[in-house]
Amino acid sequence: MPETSNVIARLRLQLVDSANEKTRLSSERFFKEEVNIYGLKTADAMRISKEFFQEIKSSSKHEILNLCEELWLSGYIEESLIACNWAYNLRNQYQPEDFETFERWVKNYVSNWASCDTLCKHTIGIFIMQYPNFIDHLKDWTTSSNRWVRRASAVSFIIPARKGKFTSDIFTIAEALLMDKDDMVQKGYGWLLKVTSQVYLQLVFDFVMSNKSFMPRTALRYAIEKMPSGMKIQAMAK
């Protein structure tokens, strides 16, 4: 492995040096739960992520994922985003056994929507496109007591949904989460339906119409956001 024994320490120093109190306070307003934030704009965090990845890119996948693990352990949002970015950079090296690592991150470290969506939308989304036999594991996530694991079960399908893939599985996930009382889960599967509607408009509209009497309004509004106005009016009608 290249000289990376102190890469995390140096990365953290740069995060601290680049942080801004005004950005930190502004960022905190996007979260209902308590979060640890240095106070960097996403673009600045990604610039630092890219800079340090250049140092470690010739390391083995195992070594890089171990560095990602160390970042997750900090609990800071910016470090989790960098961990997600580095893991996504390894997408051409994913193997089935990597699912255990990604699932552990979701279940043990994800504690806010930003970390959840960054990890699931990209890393796990690409993984299940490469290894769709793991989709059943994501369906199991819908019954978790952890709100972020349930949200992850939906958000992991965002990229496949944009490509028109796994539509039957997407509706299975949405149905499993349909009456979830957590607003972050409702927004997650509503977002998934919205993205799916841009490829399969009628299928999503039919799903919404058949379930609108007990579908939470938060999820419904997300799902129909990109639909034509006439469909929106029908879906929102009591």
mmCIF file of C-alpha atoms in Angstrom:
data_model
loop_
_atom_site.group_PDB
_atom_site.id
_atom_site.type_symbol
_atom_site.label_atom_id
_atom_site.label_comp_id
_atom_site.label_asym_id
_atom_site.label_seq_id
_atom_site.Cartn_x
_atom_site.Cartn_y
_atom_site.Cartn_z
ATOM 1 C CA MET A 1 0.000 0.000 0.000
ATOM 2 C CA PRO A 2 1.286 3.521 -0.763
ATOM 3 C CA GLU A 3 2.221 5.794 2.130
ATOM 4 C CA THR A 4 -1.299 6.270 3.417
ATOM 5 C CA SER A 5 -0.907 5.430 7.098
ATOM 6 C CA ASN A 6 -1.798 9.001 8.043
ATOM 7 C CA VAL A 7 -4.157 9.775 5.155
ATOM 8 C CA ILE A 8 -7.248 9.954 7.357
ATOM 9 C CA ALA A 9 -5.556 12.248 9.876
ATOM 10 C CA ARG A 10 -4.422 14.592 7.099
ATOM 11 C CA LEU A 11 -7.831 14.494 5.431
ATOM 12 C CA ARG A 12 -9.498 15.445 8.711
ATOM 13 C CA LEU A 13 -7.130 18.357 9.202
ATOM 14 C CA GLN A 14 -8.052 19.638 5.758
ATOM 15 C CA LEU A 15 -11.771 19.250 6.530
ATOM 16 C CA VAL A 16 -11.312 21.298 9.704
ATOM 17 C CA ASP A 17 -9.280 23.953 7.866
ATOM 18 C CA SER A 18 -11.893 24.193 5.105
ATOM 19 C CA ALA A 19 -14.892 24.300 7.449
ATOM 20 C CA ASN A 20 -17.031 27.369 7.900
ATOM 21 C CA GLU A 21 -19.271 28.064 10.887
ATOM 22 C CA LYS A 22 -21.920 29.775 8.775
ATOM 23 C CA THR A 23 -22.056 26.743 6.446
ATOM 24 C CA ARG A 24 -22.275 24.400 9.437
ATOM 25 C CA LEU A 25 -25.231 26.232 10.945
ATOM 26 C CA SER A 26 -26.936 26.483 7.564
ATOM 27 C CA SER A 27 -26.423 22.773 6.877
ATOM 28 C CA GLU A 28 -27.848 21.730 10.243
ATOM 29 C CA ARG A 29 -31.218 23.217 9.274
ATOM 30 C CA PHE A 30 -31.673 20.471 6.677
ATOM 31 C CA PHE A 31 -31.801 17.792 9.367
ATOM 32 C CA LYS A 32 -34.373 17.090 12.048
ATOM 33 C CA GLU A 33 -32.030 14.783 13.952
ATOM 34 C CA GLU A 34 -28.811 15.816 15.627
ATOM 35 C CA VAL A 35 -25.925 15.566 13.176
ATOM 36 C CA ASN A 36 -22.141 16.029 13.262
ATOM 37 C CA ILE A 37 -21.058 18.460 10.546
ATOM 38 C CA TYR A 38 -17.731 20.183 9.969
ATOM 39 C CA GLY A 39 -19.370 22.860 7.842
ATOM 40 C CA LEU A 40 -18.222 22.387 4.233
ATOM 41 C CA LYS A 41 -20.151 22.880 1.048
ATOM 42 C CA THR A 42 -20.624 19.584 -0.778
ATOM 43 C CA ALA A 43 -18.435 20.735 -3.669
ATOM 44 C CA ASP A 44 -15.556 21.459 -1.272
ATOM 45 C CA ALA A 45 -15.924 18.093 0.450
ATOM 46 C CA MET A 46 -15.905 16.340 -2.934
ATOM 47 C CA ARG A 47 -12.814 18.284 -3.997
ATOM 48 C CA ILE A 48 -10.995 17.062 -0.884
ATOM 49 C CA SER A 49 -12.343 13.552 -1.502
ATOM 50 C CA LYS A 50 -10.948 13.556 -5.039
ATOM 51 C CA GLU A 51 -7.606 14.972 -3.938
ATOM 52 C CA PHE A 52 -7.034 12.297 -1.304
ATOM 53 C CA PHE A 53 -8.323 9.477 -3.488
ATOM 54 C CA GLN A 54 -5.470 10.193 -5.864
ATOM 55 C CA GLU A 55 -3.141 9.139 -3.059
ATOM 56 C CA ILE A 56 -4.866 5.830 -2.358
ATOM 57 C CA LYS A 57 -6.249 4.782 -5.749
ATOM 58 C CA SER A 58 -3.461 2.260 -6.352
ATOM 59 C CA SER A 59 -4.195 0.548 -3.021
ATOM 60 C CA SER A 60 -6.227 -2.645 -2.933
ATOM 61 C CA LYS A 61 -10.002 -2.527 -2.733
ATOM 62 C CA HIS A 62 -9.819 -4.085 0.727
ATOM 63 C CA GLU A 63 -7.458 -1.368 1.954
ATOM 64 C CA ILE A 64 -9.600 1.426 0.528
ATOM 65 C CA LEU A 65 -12.792 -0.008 2.034
ATOM 66 C CA ASN A 66 -11.023 -0.181 5.396
ATOM 67 C CA LEU A 67 -10.245 3.535 5.092
ATOM 68 C CA CYS A 68 -13.913 4.114 4.258
ATOM 69 C CA GLU A 69 -14.851 2.237 7.410
ATOM 70 C CA GLU A 70 -12.633 4.542 9.441
ATOM 71 C CA LEU A 71 -14.371 7.558 7.932
ATOM 72 C CA TRP A 72 -17.826 6.158 8.725
ATOM 73 C CA LEU A 73 -16.809 5.598 12.339
ATOM 74 C CA SER A 74 -16.298 9.339 12.879
ATOM 75 C CA GLY A 75 -20.014 10.071 12.608
ATOM 76 C CA TYR A 76 -19.384 13.242 10.580
ATOM 77 C CA ILE A 77 -21.555 13.725 7.510
ATOM 78 C CA GLU A 78 -18.706 15.011 5.353
ATOM 79 C CA GLU A 79 -16.594 11.952 6.188
ATOM 80 C CA SER A 80 -19.496 9.634 5.362
ATOM 81 C CA LEU A 81 -19.918 11.342 1.986
ATOM 82 C CA ILE A 82 -16.212 10.893 1.250
ATOM 83 C CA ALA A 83 -16.460 7.221 2.258
ATOM 84 C CA CYS A 84 -19.381 6.814 -0.155
ATOM 85 C CA ASN A 85 -17.454 8.586 -2.899
ATOM 86 C CA TRP A 86 -14.396 6.378 -2.474
ATOM 87 C CA ALA A 87 -16.540 3.222 -2.412
ATOM 88 C CA TYR A 88 -18.310 4.332 -5.589
ATOM 89 C CA ASN A 89 -14.935 4.895 -7.258
ATOM 90 C CA LEU A 90 -14.360 1.148 -6.803
ATOM 91 C CA ARG A 91 -17.541 0.184 -8.695
ATOM 92 C CA ASN A 92 -15.642 -1.626 -11.457
ATOM 93 C CA GLN A 93 -14.162 -3.902 -8.795
ATOM 94 C CA TYR A 94 -17.345 -4.831 -6.923
ATOM 95 C CA GLN A 95 -17.762 -8.502 -6.059
ATOM 96 C CA PRO A 96 -20.728 -10.271 -4.405
ATOM 97 C CA GLU A 97 -18.954 -10.408 -1.052
ATOM 98 C CA ASP A 98 -18.881 -6.596 -0.935
ATOM 99 C CA PHE A 99 -22.594 -6.569 -0.149
ATOM 100 C CA GLU A 100 -21.819 -7.572 3.433
ATOM 101 C CA THR A 101 -19.728 -4.425 3.832
ATOM 102 C CA PHE A 102 -22.315 -2.125 2.263
ATOM 103 C CA GLU A 103 -25.137 -3.623 4.306
ATOM 104 C CA ARG A 104 -23.129 -3.189 7.497
ATOM 105 C CA TRP A 105 -22.620 0.492 6.676
ATOM 106 C CA VAL A 106 -26.347 0.973 6.142
ATOM 107 C CA LYS A 107 -27.318 -0.816 9.333
ATOM 108 C CA ASN A 108 -24.580 0.458 11.657
ATOM 109 C CA TYR A 109 -23.496 3.888 10.452
ATOM 110 C CA VAL A 110 -26.218 5.618 8.431
ATOM 111 C CA SER A 111 -28.061 8.049 10.716
ATOM 112 C CA ASN A 112 -29.374 10.774 8.393
ATOM 113 C CA TRP A 113 -30.870 11.165 4.926
ATOM 114 C CA ALA A 114 -27.702 12.602 3.349
ATOM 115 C CA SER A 115 -25.526 9.615 4.243
ATOM 116 C CA CYS A 116 -28.339 7.214 3.404
ATOM 117 C CA ASP A 117 -29.026 8.654 -0.029
ATOM 118 C CA THR A 118 -25.391 9.072 -1.048
ATOM 119 C CA LEU A 119 -24.491 5.497 -0.140
ATOM 120 C CA CYS A 120 -27.639 3.861 -1.479
ATOM 121 C CA LYS A 121 -28.303 5.863 -4.609
ATOM 122 C CA HIS A 122 -24.822 5.336 -6.005
ATOM 123 C CA THR A 123 -22.823 2.513 -4.413
ATOM 124 C CA ILE A 124 -25.653 0.099 -3.644
ATOM 125 C CA GLY A 125 -27.660 1.087 -6.712
ATOM 126 C CA ILE A 126 -24.774 0.196 -8.996
ATOM 127 C CA PHE A 127 -24.065 -2.956 -6.983
ATOM 128 C CA ILE A 128 -27.576 -4.379 -7.436
ATOM 129 C CA MET A 129 -27.448 -3.618 -11.148
ATOM 130 C CA GLN A 130 -24.301 -5.743 -11.279
ATOM 131 C CA TYR A 131 -25.632 -8.429 -8.914
ATOM 132 C CA PRO A 132 -29.447 -8.396 -9.024
ATOM 133 C CA ASN A 133 -29.650 -11.612 -7.018
ATOM 134 C CA PHE A 134 -29.121 -9.400 -3.938
ATOM 135 C CA ILE A 135 -32.411 -7.560 -4.501
ATOM 136 C CA ASP A 136 -34.209 -9.892 -2.101
ATOM 137 C CA HIS A 137 -31.899 -8.673 0.661
ATOM 138 C CA LEU A 138 -33.121 -5.133 0.017
ATOM 139 C CA LYS A 139 -36.714 -6.324 0.223
ATOM 140 C CA ASP A 140 -35.894 -7.682 3.668
ATOM 141 C CA TRP A 141 -34.777 -4.183 4.669
ATOM 142 C CA THR A 142 -38.376 -2.944 4.364
ATOM 143 C CA THR A 143 -39.238 -4.674 7.661
ATOM 144 C CA SER A 144 -36.319 -3.235 9.651
ATOM 145 C CA SER A 145 -37.009 -1.282 12.838
ATOM 146 C CA ASN A 146 -34.381 1.222 11.620
ATOM 147 C CA ARG A 147 -35.960 4.037 9.591
ATOM 148 C CA TRP A 148 -32.770 4.532 7.543
ATOM 149 C CA VAL A 149 -32.589 0.872 6.564
ATOM 150 C CA ARG A 150 -36.211 1.055 5.387
ATOM 151 C CA ARG A 151 -35.488 4.246 3.428
ATOM 152 C CA ALA A 152 -32.397 2.553 1.998
ATOM 153 C CA SER A 153 -34.532 -0.277 0.604
ATOM 154 C CA ALA A 154 -36.223 2.268 -1.681
ATOM 155 C CA VAL A 155 -33.449 4.757 -2.415
ATOM 156 C CA SER A 156 -31.100 1.979 -3.569
ATOM 157 C CA PHE A 157 -33.339 1.573 -6.627
ATOM 158 C CA ILE A 158 -33.210 5.215 -7.799
ATOM 159 C CA ILE A 159 -30.497 4.702 -10.450
ATOM 160 C CA PRO A 160 -31.960 1.400 -11.739
ATOM 161 C CA ALA A 161 -35.391 3.071 -11.895
ATOM 162 C CA ARG A 162 -34.022 5.833 -14.115
ATOM 163 C CA LYS A 163 -32.866 3.133 -16.508
ATOM 164 C CA GLY A 164 -36.212 1.340 -16.427
ATOM 165 C CA LYS A 165 -34.843 -1.659 -14.556
ATOM 166 C CA PHE A 166 -36.334 -3.857 -11.816
ATOM 167 C CA THR A 167 -39.796 -2.305 -12.134
ATOM 168 C CA SER A 168 -41.606 -5.260 -10.583
ATOM 169 C CA ASP A 169 -39.215 -5.211 -7.621
ATOM 170 C CA ILE A 170 -39.682 -1.465 -7.239
ATOM 171 C CA PHE A 171 -43.439 -1.854 -6.875
ATOM 172 C CA THR A 172 -42.878 -4.675 -4.384
ATOM 173 C CA ILE A 173 -40.707 -2.337 -2.309
ATOM 174 C CA ALA A 174 -43.239 0.497 -2.571
ATOM 175 C CA GLU A 175 -46.070 -1.791 -1.533
ATOM 176 C CA ALA A 176 -44.087 -3.071 1.454
ATOM 177 C CA LEU A 177 -43.430 0.512 2.603
ATOM 178 C CA LEU A 178 -46.839 1.849 1.573
ATOM 179 C CA MET A 179 -48.247 2.579 5.027
ATOM 180 C CA ASP A 180 -44.972 3.327 6.796
ATOM 181 C CA LYS A 181 -45.552 6.056 9.371
ATOM 182 C CA ASP A 182 -42.057 7.571 9.136
ATOM 183 C CA ASP A 183 -41.910 10.644 6.911
ATOM 184 C CA MET A 184 -38.328 9.951 5.807
ATOM 185 C CA VAL A 185 -39.380 6.509 4.587
ATOM 186 C CA GLN A 186 -42.457 7.967 2.897
ATOM 187 C CA LYS A 187 -40.289 10.511 1.086
ATOM 188 C CA GLY A 188 -37.870 7.746 0.109
ATOM 189 C CA TYR A 189 -40.348 5.466 -1.600
ATOM 190 C CA GLY A 190 -42.291 8.451 -2.959
ATOM 191 C CA TRP A 191 -39.070 9.650 -4.596
ATOM 192 C CA LEU A 192 -38.542 6.168 -6.048
ATOM 193 C CA LEU A 193 -42.044 6.157 -7.545
ATOM 194 C CA LYS A 194 -41.483 9.652 -8.974
ATOM 195 C CA VAL A 195 -38.324 8.504 -10.755
ATOM 196 C CA THR A 196 -40.063 5.346 -11.971
ATOM 197 C CA SER A 197 -42.941 7.444 -13.329
ATOM 198 C CA GLN A 198 -40.560 9.174 -15.707
ATOM 199 C CA VAL A 199 -40.095 5.841 -17.471
ATOM 200 C CA TYR A 200 -43.370 4.046 -16.670
ATOM 201 C CA LEU A 201 -45.861 6.862 -16.126
ATOM 202 C CA GLN A 202 -49.060 4.832 -16.463
ATOM 203 C CA LEU A 203 -47.850 2.026 -14.204
ATOM 204 C CA VAL A 204 -47.007 4.430 -11.389
ATOM 205 C CA PHE A 205 -50.251 6.368 -11.888
ATOM 206 C CA ASP A 206 -52.244 3.142 -11.665
ATOM 207 C CA PHE A 207 -50.351 2.165 -8.511
ATOM 208 C CA VAL A 208 -51.050 5.538 -6.905
ATOM 209 C CA MET A 209 -54.733 5.508 -7.873
ATOM 210 C CA SER A 210 -55.265 2.019 -6.481
ATOM 211 C CA ASN A 211 -53.583 2.909 -3.184
ATOM 212 C CA LYS A 212 -54.301 6.617 -2.672
ATOM 213 C CA SER A 213 -57.021 6.081 -0.059
ATOM 214 C CA PHE A 214 -54.444 4.876 2.477
ATOM 215 C CA MET A 215 -51.155 6.064 0.974
ATOM 216 C CA PRO A 216 -49.625 8.837 3.143
ATOM 217 C CA ARG A 217 -50.030 12.220 1.469
ATOM 218 C CA THR A 218 -46.301 12.904 1.778
ATOM 219 C CA ALA A 219 -45.458 9.825 -0.294
ATOM 220 C CA LEU A 220 -48.272 10.535 -2.737
ATOM 221 C CA ARG A 221 -47.117 14.107 -3.394
ATOM 222 C CA TYR A 222 -43.577 12.935 -4.071
ATOM 223 C CA ALA A 223 -44.772 10.151 -6.367
ATOM 224 C CA ILE A 224 -46.897 12.392 -8.607
ATOM 225 C CA GLU A 225 -44.568 15.394 -8.724
ATOM 226 C CA LYS A 226 -43.493 14.848 -12.354
ATOM 227 C CA MET A 227 -46.871 13.711 -13.664
ATOM 228 C CA PRO A 228 -49.063 15.782 -16.025
ATOM 229 C CA SER A 229 -51.425 18.165 -14.214
ATOM 230 C CA GLY A 230 -54.519 16.115 -15.084
ATOM 231 C CA MET A 231 -53.078 13.021 -13.427
ATOM 232 C CA LYS A 232 -52.020 15.058 -10.396
ATOM 233 C CA ILE A 233 -55.553 16.380 -9.945
ATOM 234 C CA GLN A 234 -57.011 12.866 -10.092
ATOM 235 C CA ALA A 235 -54.440 11.515 -7.664
ATOM 236 C CA MET A 236 -54.950 14.308 -5.132
ATOM 237 C CA ALA A 237 -58.764 14.217 -5.281
ATOM 238 C CA LYS A 238 -60.316 12.901 -2.070
#
